[in-house]
mmCIF file of C-alpha atoms in Angstrom:
data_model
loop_
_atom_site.group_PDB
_atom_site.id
_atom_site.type_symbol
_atom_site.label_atom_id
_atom_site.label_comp_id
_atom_site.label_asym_id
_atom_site.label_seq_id
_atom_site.Cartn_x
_atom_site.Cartn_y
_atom_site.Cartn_z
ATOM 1 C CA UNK A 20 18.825 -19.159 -11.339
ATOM 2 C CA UNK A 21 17.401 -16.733 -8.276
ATOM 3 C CA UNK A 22 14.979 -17.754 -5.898
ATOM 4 C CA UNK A 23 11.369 -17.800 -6.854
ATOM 5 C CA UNK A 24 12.189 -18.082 -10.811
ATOM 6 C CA UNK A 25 10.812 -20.527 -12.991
ATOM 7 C CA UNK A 26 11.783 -21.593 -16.512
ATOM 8 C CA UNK A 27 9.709 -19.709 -19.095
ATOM 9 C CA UNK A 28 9.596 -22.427 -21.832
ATOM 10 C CA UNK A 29 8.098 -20.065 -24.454
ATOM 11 C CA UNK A 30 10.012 -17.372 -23.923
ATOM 12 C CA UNK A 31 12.921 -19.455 -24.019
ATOM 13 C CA UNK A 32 12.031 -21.442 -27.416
ATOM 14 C CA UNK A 33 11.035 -17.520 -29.123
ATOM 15 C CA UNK A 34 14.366 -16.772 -28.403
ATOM 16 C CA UNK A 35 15.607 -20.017 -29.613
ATOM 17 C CA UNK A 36 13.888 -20.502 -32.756
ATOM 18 C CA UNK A 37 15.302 -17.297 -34.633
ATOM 19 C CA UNK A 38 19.326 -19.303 -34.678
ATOM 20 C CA UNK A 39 17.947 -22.699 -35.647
ATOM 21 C CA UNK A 40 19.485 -22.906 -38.880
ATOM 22 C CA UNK A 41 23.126 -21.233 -38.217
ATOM 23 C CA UNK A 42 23.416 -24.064 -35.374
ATOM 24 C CA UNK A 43 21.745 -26.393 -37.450
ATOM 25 C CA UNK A 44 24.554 -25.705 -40.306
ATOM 26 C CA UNK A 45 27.351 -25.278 -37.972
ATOM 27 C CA UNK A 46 26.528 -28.709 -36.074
ATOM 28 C CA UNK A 47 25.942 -31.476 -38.843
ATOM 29 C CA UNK A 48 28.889 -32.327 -40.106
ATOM 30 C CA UNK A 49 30.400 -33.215 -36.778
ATOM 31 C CA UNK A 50 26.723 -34.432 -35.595
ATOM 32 C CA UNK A 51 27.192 -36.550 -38.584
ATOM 33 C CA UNK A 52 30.802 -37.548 -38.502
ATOM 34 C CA UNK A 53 30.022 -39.447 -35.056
ATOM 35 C CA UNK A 54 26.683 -40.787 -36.133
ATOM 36 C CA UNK A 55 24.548 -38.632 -33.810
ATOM 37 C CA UNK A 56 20.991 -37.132 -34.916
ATOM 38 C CA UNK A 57 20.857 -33.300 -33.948
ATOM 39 C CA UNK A 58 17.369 -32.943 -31.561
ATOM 40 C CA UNK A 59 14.840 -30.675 -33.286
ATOM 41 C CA UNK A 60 15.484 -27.984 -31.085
ATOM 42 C CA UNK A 61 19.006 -26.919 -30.618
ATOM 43 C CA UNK A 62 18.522 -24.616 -27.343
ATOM 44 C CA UNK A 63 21.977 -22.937 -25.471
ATOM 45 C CA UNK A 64 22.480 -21.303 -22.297
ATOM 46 C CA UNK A 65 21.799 -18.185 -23.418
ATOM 47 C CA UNK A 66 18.747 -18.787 -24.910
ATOM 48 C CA UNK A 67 17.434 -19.432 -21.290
ATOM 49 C CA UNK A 68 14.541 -16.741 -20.063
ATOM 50 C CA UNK A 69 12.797 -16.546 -16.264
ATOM 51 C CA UNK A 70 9.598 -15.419 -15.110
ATOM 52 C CA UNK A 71 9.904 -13.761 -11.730
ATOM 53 C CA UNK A 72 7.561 -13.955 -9.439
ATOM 54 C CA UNK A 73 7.525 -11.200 -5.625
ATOM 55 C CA UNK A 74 5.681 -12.611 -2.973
ATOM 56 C CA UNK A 75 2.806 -10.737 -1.693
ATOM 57 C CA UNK A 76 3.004 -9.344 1.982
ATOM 58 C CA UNK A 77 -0.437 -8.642 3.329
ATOM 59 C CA UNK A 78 -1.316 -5.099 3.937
ATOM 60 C CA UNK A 79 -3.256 -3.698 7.015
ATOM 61 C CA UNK A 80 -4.837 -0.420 6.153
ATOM 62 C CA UNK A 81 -5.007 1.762 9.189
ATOM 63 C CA UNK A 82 -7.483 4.618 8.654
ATOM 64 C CA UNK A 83 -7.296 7.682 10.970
ATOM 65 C CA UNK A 84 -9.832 9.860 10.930
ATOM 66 C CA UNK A 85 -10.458 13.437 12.133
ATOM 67 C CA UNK A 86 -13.178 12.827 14.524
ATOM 68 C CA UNK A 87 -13.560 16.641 15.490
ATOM 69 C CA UNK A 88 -15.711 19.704 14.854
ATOM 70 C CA UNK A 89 -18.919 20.132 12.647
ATOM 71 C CA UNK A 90 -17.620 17.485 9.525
ATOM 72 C CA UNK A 91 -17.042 14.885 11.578
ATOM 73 C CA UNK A 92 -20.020 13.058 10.944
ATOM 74 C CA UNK A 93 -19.397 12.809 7.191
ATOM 75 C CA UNK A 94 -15.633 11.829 7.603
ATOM 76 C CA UNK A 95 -16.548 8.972 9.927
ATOM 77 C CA UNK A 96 -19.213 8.165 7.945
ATOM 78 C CA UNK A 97 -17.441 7.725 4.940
ATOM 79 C CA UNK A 98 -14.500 6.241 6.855
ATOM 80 C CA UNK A 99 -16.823 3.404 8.224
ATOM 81 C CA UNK A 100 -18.183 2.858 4.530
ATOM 82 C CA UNK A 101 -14.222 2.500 3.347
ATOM 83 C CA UNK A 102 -13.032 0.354 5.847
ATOM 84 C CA UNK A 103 -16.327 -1.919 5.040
ATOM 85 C CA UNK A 104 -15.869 -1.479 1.082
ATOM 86 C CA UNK A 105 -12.125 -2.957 1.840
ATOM 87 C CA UNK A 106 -12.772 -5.618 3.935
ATOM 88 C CA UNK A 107 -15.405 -7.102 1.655
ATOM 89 C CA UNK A 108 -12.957 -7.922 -0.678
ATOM 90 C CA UNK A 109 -9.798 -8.599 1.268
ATOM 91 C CA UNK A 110 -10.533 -11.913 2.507
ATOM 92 C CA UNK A 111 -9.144 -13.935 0.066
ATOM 93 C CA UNK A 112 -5.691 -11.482 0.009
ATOM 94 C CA UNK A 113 -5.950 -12.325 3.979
ATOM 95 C CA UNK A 114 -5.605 -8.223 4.431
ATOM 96 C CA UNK A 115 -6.561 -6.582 7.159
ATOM 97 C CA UNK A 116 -7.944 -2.845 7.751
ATOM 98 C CA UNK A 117 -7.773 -0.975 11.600
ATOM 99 C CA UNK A 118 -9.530 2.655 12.506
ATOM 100 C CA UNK A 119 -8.420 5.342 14.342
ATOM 101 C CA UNK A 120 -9.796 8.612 15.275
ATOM 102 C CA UNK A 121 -8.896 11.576 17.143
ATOM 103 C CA UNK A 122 -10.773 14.381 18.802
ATOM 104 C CA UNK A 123 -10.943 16.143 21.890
ATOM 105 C CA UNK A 124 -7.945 15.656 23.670
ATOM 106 C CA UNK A 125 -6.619 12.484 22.342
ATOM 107 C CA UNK A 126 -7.003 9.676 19.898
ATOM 108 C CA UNK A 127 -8.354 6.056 20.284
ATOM 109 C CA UNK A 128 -8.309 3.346 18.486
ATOM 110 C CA UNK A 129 -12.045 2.114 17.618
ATOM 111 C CA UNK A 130 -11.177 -1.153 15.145
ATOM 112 C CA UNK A 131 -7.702 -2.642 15.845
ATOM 113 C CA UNK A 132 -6.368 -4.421 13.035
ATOM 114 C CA UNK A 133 -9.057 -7.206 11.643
ATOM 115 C CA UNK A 134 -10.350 -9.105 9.137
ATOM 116 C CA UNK A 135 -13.719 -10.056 10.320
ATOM 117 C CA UNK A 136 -16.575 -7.462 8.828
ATOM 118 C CA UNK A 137 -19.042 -8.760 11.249
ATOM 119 C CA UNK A 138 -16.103 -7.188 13.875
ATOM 120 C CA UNK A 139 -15.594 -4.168 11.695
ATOM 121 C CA UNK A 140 -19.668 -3.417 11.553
ATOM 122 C CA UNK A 141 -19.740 -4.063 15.525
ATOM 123 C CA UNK A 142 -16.901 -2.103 15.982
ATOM 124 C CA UNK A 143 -17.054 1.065 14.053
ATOM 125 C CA UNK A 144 -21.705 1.467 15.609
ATOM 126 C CA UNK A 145 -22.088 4.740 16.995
ATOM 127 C CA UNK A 146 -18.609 6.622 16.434
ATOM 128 C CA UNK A 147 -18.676 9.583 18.542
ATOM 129 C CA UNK A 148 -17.322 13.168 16.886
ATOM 130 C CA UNK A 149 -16.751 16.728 17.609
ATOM 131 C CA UNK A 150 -14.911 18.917 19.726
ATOM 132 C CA UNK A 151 -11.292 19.706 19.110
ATOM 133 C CA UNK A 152 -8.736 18.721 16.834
ATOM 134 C CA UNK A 153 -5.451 16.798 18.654
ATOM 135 C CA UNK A 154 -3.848 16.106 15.612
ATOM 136 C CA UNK A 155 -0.707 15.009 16.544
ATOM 137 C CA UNK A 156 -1.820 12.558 19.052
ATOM 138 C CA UNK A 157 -3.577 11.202 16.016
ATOM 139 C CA UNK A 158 -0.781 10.659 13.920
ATOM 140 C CA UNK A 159 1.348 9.427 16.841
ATOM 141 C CA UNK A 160 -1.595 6.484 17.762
ATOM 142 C CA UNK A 161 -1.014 5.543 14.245
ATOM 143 C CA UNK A 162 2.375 4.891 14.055
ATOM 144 C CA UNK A 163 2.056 2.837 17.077
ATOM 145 C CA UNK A 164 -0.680 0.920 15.411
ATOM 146 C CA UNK A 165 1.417 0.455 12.281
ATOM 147 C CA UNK A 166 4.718 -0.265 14.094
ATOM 148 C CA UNK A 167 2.537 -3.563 15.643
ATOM 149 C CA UNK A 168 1.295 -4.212 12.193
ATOM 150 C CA UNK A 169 4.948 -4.220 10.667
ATOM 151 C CA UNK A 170 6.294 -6.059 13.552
ATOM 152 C CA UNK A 171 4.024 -8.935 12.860
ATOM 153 C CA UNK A 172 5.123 -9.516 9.040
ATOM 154 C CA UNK A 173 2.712 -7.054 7.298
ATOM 155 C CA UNK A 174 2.486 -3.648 5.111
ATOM 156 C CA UNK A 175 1.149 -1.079 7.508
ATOM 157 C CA UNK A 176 -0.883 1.448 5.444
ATOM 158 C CA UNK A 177 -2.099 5.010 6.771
ATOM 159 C CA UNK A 178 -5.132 6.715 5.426
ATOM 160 C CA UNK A 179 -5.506 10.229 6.888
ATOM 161 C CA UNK A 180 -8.512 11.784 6.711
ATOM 162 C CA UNK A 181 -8.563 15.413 8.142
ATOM 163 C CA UNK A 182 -8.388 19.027 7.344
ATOM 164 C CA UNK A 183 -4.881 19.069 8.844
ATOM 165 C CA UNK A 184 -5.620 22.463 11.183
ATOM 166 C CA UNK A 185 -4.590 20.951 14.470
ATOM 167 C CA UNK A 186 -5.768 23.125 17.461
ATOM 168 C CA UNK A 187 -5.206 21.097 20.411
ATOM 169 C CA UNK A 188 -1.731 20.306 21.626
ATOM 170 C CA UNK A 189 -0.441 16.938 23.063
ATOM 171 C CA UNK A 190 -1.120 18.405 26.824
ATOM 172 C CA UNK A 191 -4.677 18.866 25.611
ATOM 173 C CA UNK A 192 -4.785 22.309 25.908
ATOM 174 C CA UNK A 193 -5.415 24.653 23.015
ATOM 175 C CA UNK A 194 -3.260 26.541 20.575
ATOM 176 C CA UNK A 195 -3.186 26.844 16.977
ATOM 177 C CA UNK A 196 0.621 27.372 16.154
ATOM 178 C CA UNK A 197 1.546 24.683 18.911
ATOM 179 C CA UNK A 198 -0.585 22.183 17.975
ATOM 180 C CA UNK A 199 0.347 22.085 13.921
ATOM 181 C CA UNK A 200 4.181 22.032 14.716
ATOM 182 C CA UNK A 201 3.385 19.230 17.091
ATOM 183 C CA UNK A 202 1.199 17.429 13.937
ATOM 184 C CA UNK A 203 4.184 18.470 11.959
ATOM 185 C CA UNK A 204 6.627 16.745 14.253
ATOM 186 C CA UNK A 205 4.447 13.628 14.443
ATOM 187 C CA UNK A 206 4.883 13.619 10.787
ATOM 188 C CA UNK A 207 8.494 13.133 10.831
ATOM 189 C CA UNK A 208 8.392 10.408 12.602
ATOM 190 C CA UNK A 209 6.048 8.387 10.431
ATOM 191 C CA UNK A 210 8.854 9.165 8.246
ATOM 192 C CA UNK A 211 11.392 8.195 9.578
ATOM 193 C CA UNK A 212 9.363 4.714 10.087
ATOM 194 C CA UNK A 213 9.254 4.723 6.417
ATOM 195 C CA UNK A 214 5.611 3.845 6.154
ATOM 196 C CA UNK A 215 3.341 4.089 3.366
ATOM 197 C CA UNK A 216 0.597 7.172 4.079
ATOM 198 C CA UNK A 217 -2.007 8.639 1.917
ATOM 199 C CA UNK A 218 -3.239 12.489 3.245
ATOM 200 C CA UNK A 219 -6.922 12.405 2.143
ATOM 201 C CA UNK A 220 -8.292 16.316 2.899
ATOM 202 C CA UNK A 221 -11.645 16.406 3.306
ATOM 203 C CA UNK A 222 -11.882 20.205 4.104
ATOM 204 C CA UNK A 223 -14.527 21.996 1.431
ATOM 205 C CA UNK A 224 -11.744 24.340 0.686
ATOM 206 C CA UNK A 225 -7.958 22.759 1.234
ATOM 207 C CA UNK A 226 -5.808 24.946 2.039
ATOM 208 C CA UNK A 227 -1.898 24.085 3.092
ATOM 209 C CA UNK A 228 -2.054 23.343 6.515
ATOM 210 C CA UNK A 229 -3.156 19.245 5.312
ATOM 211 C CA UNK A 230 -0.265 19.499 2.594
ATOM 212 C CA UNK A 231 2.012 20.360 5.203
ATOM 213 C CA UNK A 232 1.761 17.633 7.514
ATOM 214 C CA UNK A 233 1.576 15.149 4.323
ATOM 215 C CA UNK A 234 4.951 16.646 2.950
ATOM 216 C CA UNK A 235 6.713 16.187 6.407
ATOM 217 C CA UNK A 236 4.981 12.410 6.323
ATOM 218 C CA UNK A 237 5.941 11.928 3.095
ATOM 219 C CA UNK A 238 2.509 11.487 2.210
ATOM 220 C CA UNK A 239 0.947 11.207 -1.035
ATOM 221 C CA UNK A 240 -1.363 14.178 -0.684
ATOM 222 C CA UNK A 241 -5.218 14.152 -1.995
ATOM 223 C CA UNK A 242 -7.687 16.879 -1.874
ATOM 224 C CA UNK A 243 -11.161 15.502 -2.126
ATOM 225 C CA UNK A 244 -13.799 17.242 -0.518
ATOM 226 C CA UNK A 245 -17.053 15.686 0.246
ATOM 227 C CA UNK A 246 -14.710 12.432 -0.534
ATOM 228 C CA UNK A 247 -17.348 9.034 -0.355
ATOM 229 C CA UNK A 248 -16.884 6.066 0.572
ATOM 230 C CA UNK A 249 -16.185 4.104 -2.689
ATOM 231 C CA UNK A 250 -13.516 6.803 -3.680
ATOM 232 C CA UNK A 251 -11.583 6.992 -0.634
ATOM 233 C CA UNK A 252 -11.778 2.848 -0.330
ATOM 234 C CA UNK A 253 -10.598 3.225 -4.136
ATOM 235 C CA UNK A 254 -7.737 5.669 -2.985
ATOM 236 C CA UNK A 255 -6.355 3.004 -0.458
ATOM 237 C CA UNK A 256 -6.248 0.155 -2.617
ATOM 238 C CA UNK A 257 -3.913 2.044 -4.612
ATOM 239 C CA UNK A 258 -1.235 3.618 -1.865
ATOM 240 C CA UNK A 259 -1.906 -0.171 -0.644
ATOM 241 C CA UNK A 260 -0.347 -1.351 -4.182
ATOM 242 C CA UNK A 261 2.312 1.175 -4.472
ATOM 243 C CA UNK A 262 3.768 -0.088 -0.853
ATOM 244 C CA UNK A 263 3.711 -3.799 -2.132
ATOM 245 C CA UNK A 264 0.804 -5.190 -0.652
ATOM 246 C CA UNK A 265 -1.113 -5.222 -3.950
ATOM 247 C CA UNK A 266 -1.623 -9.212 -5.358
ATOM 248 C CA UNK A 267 1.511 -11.527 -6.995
ATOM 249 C CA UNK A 268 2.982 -9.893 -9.964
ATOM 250 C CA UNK A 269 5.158 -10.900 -12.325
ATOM 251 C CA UNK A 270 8.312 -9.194 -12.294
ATOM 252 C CA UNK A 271 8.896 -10.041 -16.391
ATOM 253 C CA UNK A 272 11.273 -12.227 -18.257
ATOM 254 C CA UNK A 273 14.810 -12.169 -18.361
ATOM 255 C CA UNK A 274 17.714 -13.525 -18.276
ATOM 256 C CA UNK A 275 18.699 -15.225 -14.258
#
């Protein structure tokens, strides 16, 4: 039997019960002969079945958010309300969530990983936004945020939330073309990290630049414009499941 099976006693009799009477027949003349009463079950090895069950990691849920030019407002905004939405219900799965954004010339991160509300609500007061968009530096503060996460035992999520058109490089100065193969290059690390993202773009009209970055990321990618909170939180939970983090489930019955 593997670890973490258990005996599945129904499953086992169903499969049983069907060959009751060709045993039965096959077994009572010797059962007989040496004056032994068959039990009223006759159960063999093969009749055996095992439930499965994975054990659940915890997830952290690292949003990064495009903090820069005149929609930042609504994406933090709906950021803070996701982050909030999630952490009201991850208690009892002992999750966590973290928030990142980027503007300017760099990135920050505003909530490292927690599990406290009261810390989130604190924490994410009075985001600043606008100014320019440093992409890559971005996606580079969250891989450092969800290499931490991994190396302490848990499923690092990343929730992008941007329009993907990066126009400030990594030496803070501008440049369109620069700046997006920088985001691009980012992307490959994340990778290469093999972490779970979701690319959430936010733009009012998506256009590849987003779809990029999330296909170099290997990103599941996820134009919603005008996205609110409740659907982006909803979004999370399920990259969250896909990477394993989602609650104990059982793998199904067979044989061990």
């Amino acid at each position: 039997m593997k670890p973490g099976a258990r005996l599945n006693l129904i499953a086992t009799l169903r499969t049983a019960a069907p060959w009751q009477r060709v045993r039965r027949q096959s077994l009572e003349a010797a059962a007989a002969a040496a004056g032994r009463t068959l039990p009223p079950v006759l159960v063999r090895a093969e009749d055996f079945r095992f439930t499965r069950y994975r054990k659940r990691t915890p997830t952290a849920t690292i949003f990064v958010v495009d903090a820069s030019g005149s929609a930042a407002m609504h994406r933090l905004a709906e950021a803070k309300g996701a982050v909030e939405l999630l952490l009201a219900d991850c208690y009892v799965r002992r999750d966590q969530v973290a928030l990142v954004s980027f503007r300017g010339k760099g990135a920050e991160l505003l909530l490292p990983p927690t599990r406290s509300l009261v810390r989130a609500k604190r924490g994410l007061a009075g985001l600043p936004g606008g100014g320019g968009t440093p992409l890559a530096a971005g996606i580079e503060l969250a891989k450092m945020v969800a290499e931490s996460v991994a190396h302490h035992g848990e499923t690092p999520v990343l929730v992008f939330l941007t329009d993907g058109r990066a126009n400030v490089c990594r030496n803070g100065l501008g440049g369109r073309a620069q700046a997006h193969e920088e985001a691009l290059k980012e992307a490959r690390q994340v990778r290469a990290a093999g972490f779970t993202a979701l690319m959430i773009d936010m733009a009012p009209r998506p256009d590849e630049k987003a779809r990029q970055v999330a296909l170099e990321m290997d990103a599941r990618y996820l134009p919603l414009p005008y996205a609110d909170a409740g659907t982006i939180s909803v979004a999370a939970r399920s990259v969250a499941g896909d990477s394993g983090g989602g609650p104990p489930r059982r793998a199904g019955s067979g044989r061990s």
